PDB file of C-alpha atoms in Angstrom:
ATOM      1  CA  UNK A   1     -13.874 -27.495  24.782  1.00  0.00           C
ATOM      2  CA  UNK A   2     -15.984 -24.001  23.681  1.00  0.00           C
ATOM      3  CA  UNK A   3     -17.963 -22.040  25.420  1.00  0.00           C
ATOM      4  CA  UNK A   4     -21.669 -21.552  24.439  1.00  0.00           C
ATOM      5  CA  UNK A   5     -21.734 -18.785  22.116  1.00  0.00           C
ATOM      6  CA  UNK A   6     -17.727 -18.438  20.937  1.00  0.00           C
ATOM      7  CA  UNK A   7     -17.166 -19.905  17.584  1.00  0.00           C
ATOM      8  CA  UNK A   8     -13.963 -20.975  16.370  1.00  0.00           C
ATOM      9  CA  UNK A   9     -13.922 -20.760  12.732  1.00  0.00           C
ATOM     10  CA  UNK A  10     -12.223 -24.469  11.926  1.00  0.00           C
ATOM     11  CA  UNK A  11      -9.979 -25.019   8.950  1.00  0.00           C
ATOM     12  CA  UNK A  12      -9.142 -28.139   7.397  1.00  0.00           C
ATOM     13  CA  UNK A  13      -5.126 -28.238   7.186  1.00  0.00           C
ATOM     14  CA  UNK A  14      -2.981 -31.698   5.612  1.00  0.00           C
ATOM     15  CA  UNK A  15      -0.207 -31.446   8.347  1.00  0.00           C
ATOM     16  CA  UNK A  16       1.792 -29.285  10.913  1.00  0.00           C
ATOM     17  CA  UNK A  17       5.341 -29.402  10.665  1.00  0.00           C
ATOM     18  CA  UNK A  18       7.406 -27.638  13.344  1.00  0.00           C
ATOM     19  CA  UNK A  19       5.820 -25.006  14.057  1.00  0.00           C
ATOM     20  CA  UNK A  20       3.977 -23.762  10.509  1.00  0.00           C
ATOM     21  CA  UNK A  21       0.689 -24.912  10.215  1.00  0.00           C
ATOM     22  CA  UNK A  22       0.581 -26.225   6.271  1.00  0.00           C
ATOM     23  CA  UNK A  23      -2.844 -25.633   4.584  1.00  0.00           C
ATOM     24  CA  UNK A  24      -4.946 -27.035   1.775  1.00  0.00           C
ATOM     25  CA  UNK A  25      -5.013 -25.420  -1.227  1.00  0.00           C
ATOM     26  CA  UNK A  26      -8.766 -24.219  -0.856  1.00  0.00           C
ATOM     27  CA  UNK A  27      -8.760 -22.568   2.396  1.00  0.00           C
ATOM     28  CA  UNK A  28      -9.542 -19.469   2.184  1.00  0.00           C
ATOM     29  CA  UNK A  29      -7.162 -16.875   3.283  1.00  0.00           C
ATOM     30  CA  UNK A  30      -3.369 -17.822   2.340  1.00  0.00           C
ATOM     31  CA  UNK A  31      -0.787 -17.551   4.914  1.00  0.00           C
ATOM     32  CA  UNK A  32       2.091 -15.722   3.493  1.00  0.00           C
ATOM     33  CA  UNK A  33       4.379 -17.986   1.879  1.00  0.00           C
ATOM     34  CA  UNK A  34       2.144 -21.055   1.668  1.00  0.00           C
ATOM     35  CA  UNK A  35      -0.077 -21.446  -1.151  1.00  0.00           C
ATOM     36  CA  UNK A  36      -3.577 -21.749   0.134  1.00  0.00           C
ATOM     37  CA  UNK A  37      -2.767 -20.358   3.747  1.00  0.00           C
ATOM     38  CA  UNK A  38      -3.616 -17.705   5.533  1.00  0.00           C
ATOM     39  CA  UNK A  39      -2.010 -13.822   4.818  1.00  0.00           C
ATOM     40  CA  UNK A  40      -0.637 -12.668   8.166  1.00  0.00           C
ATOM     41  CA  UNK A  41       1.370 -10.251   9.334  1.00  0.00           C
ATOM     42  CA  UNK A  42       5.386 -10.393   9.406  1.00  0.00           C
ATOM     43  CA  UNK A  43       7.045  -9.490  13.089  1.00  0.00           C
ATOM     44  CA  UNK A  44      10.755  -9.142  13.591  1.00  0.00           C
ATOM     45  CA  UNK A  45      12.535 -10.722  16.283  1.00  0.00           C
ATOM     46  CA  UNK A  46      15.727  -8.778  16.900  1.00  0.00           C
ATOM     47  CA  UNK A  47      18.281 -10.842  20.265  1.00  0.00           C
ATOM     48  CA  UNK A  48      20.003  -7.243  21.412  1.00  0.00           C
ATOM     49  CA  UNK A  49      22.567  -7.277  23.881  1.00  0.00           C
ATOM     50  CA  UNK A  50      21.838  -6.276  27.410  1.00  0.00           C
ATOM     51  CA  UNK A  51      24.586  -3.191  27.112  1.00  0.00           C
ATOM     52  CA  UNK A  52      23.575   0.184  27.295  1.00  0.00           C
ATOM     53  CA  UNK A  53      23.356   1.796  23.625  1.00  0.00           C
ATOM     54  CA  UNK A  54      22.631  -1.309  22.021  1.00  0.00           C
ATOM     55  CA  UNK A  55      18.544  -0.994  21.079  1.00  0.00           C
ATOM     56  CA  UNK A  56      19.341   2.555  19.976  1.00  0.00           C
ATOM     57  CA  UNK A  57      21.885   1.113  17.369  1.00  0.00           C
ATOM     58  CA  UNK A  58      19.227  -1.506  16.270  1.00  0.00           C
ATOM     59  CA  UNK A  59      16.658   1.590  15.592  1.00  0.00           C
ATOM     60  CA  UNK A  60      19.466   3.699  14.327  1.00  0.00           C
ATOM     61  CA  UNK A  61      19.734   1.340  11.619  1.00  0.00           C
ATOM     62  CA  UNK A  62      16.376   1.084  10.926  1.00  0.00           C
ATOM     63  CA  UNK A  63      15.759   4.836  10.662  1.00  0.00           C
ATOM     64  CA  UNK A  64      18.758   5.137   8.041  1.00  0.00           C
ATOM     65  CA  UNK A  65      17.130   2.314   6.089  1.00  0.00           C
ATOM     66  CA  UNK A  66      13.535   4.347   6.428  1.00  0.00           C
ATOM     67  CA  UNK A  67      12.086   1.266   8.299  1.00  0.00           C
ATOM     68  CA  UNK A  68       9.216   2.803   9.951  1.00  0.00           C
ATOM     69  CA  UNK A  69       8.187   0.789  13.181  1.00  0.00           C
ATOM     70  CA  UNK A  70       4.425  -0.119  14.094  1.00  0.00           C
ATOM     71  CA  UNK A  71       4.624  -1.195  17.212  1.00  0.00           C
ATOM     72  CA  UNK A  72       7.603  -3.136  19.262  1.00  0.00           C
ATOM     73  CA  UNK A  73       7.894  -4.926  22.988  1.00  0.00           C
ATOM     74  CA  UNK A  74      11.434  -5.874  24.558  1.00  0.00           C
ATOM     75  CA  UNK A  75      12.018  -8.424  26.963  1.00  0.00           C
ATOM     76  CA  UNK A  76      14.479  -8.571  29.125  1.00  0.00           C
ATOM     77  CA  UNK A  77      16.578 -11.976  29.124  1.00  0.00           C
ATOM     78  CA  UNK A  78      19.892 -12.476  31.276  1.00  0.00           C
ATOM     79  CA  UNK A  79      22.564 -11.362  28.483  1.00  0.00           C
ATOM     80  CA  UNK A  80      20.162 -10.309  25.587  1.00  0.00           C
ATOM     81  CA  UNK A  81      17.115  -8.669  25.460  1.00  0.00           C
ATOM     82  CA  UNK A  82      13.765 -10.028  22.537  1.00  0.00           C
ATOM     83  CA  UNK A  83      13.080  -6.685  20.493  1.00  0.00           C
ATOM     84  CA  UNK A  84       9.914  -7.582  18.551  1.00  0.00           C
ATOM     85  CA  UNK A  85       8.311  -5.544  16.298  1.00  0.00           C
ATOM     86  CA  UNK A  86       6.142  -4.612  13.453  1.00  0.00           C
ATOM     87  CA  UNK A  87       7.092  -2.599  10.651  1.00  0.00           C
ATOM     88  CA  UNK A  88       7.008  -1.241   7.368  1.00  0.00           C
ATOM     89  CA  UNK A  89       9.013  -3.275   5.607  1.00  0.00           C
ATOM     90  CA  UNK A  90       9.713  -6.584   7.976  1.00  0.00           C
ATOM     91  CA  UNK A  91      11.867  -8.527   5.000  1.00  0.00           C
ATOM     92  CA  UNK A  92      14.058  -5.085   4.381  1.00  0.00           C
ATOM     93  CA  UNK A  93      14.522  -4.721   8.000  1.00  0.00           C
ATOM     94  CA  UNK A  94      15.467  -8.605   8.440  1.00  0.00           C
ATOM     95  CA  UNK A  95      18.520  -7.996   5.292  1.00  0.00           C
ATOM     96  CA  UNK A  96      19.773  -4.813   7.316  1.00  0.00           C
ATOM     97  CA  UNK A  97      20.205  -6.133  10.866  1.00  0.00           C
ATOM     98  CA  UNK A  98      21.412  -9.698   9.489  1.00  0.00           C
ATOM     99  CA  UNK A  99      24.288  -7.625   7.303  1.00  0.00           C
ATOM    100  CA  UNK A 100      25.255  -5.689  10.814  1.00  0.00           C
ATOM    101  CA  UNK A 101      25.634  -8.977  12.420  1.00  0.00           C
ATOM    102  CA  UNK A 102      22.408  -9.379  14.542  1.00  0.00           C
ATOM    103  CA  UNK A 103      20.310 -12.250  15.077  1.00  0.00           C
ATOM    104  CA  UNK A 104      17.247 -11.932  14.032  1.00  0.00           C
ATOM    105  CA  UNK A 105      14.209 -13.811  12.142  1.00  0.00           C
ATOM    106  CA  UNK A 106      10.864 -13.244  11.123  1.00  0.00           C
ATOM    107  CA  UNK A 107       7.465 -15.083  12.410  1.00  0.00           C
ATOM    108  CA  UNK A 108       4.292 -14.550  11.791  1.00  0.00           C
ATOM    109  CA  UNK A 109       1.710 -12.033  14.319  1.00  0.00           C
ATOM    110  CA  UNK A 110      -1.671 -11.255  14.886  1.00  0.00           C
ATOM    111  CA  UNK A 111      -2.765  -7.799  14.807  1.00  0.00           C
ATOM    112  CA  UNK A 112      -5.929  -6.922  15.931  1.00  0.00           C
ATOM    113  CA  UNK A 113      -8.061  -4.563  16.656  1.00  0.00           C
ATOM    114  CA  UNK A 114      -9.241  -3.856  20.485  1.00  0.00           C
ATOM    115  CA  UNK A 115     -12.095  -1.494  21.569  1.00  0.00           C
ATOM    116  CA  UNK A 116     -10.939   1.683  23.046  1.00  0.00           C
ATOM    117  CA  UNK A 117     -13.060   1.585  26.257  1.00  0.00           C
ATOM    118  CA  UNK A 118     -12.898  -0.012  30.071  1.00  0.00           C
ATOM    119  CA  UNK A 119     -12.932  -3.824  29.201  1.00  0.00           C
ATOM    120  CA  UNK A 120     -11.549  -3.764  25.687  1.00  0.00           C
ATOM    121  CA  UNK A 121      -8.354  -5.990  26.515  1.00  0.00           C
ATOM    122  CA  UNK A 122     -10.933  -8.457  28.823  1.00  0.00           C
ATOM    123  CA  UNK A 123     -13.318  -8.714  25.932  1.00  0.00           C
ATOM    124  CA  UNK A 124     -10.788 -10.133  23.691  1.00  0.00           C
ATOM    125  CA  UNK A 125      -8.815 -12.128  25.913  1.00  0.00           C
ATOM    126  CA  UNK A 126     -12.414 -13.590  27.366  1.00  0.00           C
ATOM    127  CA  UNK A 127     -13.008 -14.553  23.517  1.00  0.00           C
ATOM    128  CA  UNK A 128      -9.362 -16.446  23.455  1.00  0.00           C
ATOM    129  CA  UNK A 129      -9.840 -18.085  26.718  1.00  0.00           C
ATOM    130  CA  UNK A 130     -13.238 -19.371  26.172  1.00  0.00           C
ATOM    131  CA  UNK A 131     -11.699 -20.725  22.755  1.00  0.00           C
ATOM    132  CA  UNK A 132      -9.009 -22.839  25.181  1.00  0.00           C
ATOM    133  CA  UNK A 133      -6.467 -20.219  22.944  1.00  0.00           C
ATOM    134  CA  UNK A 134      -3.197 -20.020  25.088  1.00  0.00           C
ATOM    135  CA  UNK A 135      -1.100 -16.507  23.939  1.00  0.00           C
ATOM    136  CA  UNK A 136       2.669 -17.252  24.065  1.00  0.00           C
ATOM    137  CA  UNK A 137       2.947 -13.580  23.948  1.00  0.00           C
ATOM    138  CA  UNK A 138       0.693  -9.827  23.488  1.00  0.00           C
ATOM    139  CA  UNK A 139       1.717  -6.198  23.214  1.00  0.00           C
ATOM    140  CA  UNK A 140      -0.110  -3.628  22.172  1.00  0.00           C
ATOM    141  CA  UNK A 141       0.393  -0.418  18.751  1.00  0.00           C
ATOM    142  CA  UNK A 142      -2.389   2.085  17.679  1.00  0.00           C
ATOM    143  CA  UNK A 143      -3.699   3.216  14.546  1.00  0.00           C
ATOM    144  CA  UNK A 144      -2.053   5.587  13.081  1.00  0.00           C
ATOM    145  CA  UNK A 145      -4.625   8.163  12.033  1.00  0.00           C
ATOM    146  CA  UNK A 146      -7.048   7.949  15.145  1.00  0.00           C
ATOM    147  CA  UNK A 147      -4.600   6.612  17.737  1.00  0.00           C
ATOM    148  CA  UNK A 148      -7.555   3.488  18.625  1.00  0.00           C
ATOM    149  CA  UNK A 149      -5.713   0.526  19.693  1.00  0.00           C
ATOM    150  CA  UNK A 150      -4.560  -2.474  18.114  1.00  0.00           C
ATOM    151  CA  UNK A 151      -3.124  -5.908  19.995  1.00  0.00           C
ATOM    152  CA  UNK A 152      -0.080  -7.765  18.439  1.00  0.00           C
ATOM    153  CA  UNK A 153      -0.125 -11.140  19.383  1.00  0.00           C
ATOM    154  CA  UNK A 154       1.574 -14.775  19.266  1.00  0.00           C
ATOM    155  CA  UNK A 155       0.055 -18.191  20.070  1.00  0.00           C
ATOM    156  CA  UNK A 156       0.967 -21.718  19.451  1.00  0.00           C
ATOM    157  CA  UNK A 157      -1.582 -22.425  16.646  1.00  0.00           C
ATOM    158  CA  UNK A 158      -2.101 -18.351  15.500  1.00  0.00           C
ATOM    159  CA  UNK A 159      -4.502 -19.845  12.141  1.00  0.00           C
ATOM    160  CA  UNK A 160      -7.057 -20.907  14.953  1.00  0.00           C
ATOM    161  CA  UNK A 161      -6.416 -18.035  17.001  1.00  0.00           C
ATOM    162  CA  UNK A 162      -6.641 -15.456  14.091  1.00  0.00           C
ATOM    163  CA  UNK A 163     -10.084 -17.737  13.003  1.00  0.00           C
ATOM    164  CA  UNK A 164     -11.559 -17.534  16.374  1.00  0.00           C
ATOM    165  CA  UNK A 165     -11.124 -13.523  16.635  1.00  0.00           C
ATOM    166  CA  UNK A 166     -12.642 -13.463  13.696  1.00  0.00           C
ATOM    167  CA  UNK A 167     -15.542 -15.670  13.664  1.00  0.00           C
ATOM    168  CA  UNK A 168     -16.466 -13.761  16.857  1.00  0.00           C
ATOM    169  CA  UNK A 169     -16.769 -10.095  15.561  1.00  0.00           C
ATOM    170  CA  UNK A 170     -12.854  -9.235  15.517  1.00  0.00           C
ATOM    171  CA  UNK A 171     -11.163  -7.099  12.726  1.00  0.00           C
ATOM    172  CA  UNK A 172      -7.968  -8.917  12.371  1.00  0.00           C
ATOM    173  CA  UNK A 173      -5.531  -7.199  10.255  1.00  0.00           C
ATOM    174  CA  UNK A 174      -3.590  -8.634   6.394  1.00  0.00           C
ATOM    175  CA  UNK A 175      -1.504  -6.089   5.895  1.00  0.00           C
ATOM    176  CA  UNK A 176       0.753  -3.193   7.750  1.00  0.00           C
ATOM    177  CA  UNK A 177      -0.529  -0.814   5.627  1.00  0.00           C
ATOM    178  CA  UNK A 178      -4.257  -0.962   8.267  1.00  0.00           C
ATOM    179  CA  UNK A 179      -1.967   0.611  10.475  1.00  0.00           C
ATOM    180  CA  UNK A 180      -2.173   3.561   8.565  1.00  0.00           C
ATOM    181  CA  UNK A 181      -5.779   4.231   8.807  1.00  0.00           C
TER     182      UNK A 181
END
């Protein structure tokens, strides 16, 4: 199932249930919320309606709030469009847009970084596809202070996919604040 030479970090897990992936208690990164998990970052998924004006209230919000966006993709769909994003404060921004009436959650993303040369984005995805890692979805940010790229990412199982970047030489980001840097 892997390719000589890319090696997915493995990590024992008790069950999956929808679609959170529940850890033991001694692995050894914790995802947010689940004791023993992995730490990963918080993305917002805003449904906007497909009327002109709309995304610039959604922002408008989030500017008055001092929600500072990361890095954000919209996709069209036939009468709303998927605003996802990164941001400051992902659990603020979720209060806000739910009190104005707009449907919205929060999942989980990978952020990582990607070399800034011909090849960067192939290197990576070569590293997922070896892995047999599908990507439900990836857009890209920067880093704030030297303006190198970053990928934001979604999969259907993103503790292997966040393990396999890693286990093959990938800086894969806990916290918002790496944006920063």
């Amino acid at each position: 199932m892997y390719q000589k030479g890319y090696k997915p970090l493995l990590i024992n897990c008790e069950a999956v249930i929808g679609y959170e992936q529940v850890a033991k208690a001694d692995c050894e990164y914790p995802i947010d919320g689940i004791p023993g998990g992995k730490k990963m970052i918080k993305q917002n998924i805003v449904f906007v309606e497909n009327k002109a004006g709309s995304l610039k209230r959604v922002t408008g919000m989030l500017t008055d709030n001092d929600i500072n966006i990361y890095g954000f993709a919209c996709f069209d769909a036939p009468e709303f469009a998927i605003f996802r994003m990164i941001c400051n404060d992902p659990d603020k921004a979720e209060i806000i847009l739910n009190k104005s009436g707009y449907m919205n959650r929060i999942t989980q993303a990978i952020v990582v970084d990607m070399k800034d040369q011909v090849g960067g984005l192939d290197e990576l995805l070569k590293v997922l596809a070896d892995s047999n890692v599908s990507l439900d979805y990836i857009y890209t940010s920067f880093h704030r202070k030297d303006l190198t790229p970053v990928v934001i990412l979604h999969s259907e199982d993103i503790t292997v996919t966040e393990s396999v970047l890693k286990n093959n030489g990938f800086n894969v980001f806990t916290t918002t604040e790496e944006l920063e840097k």
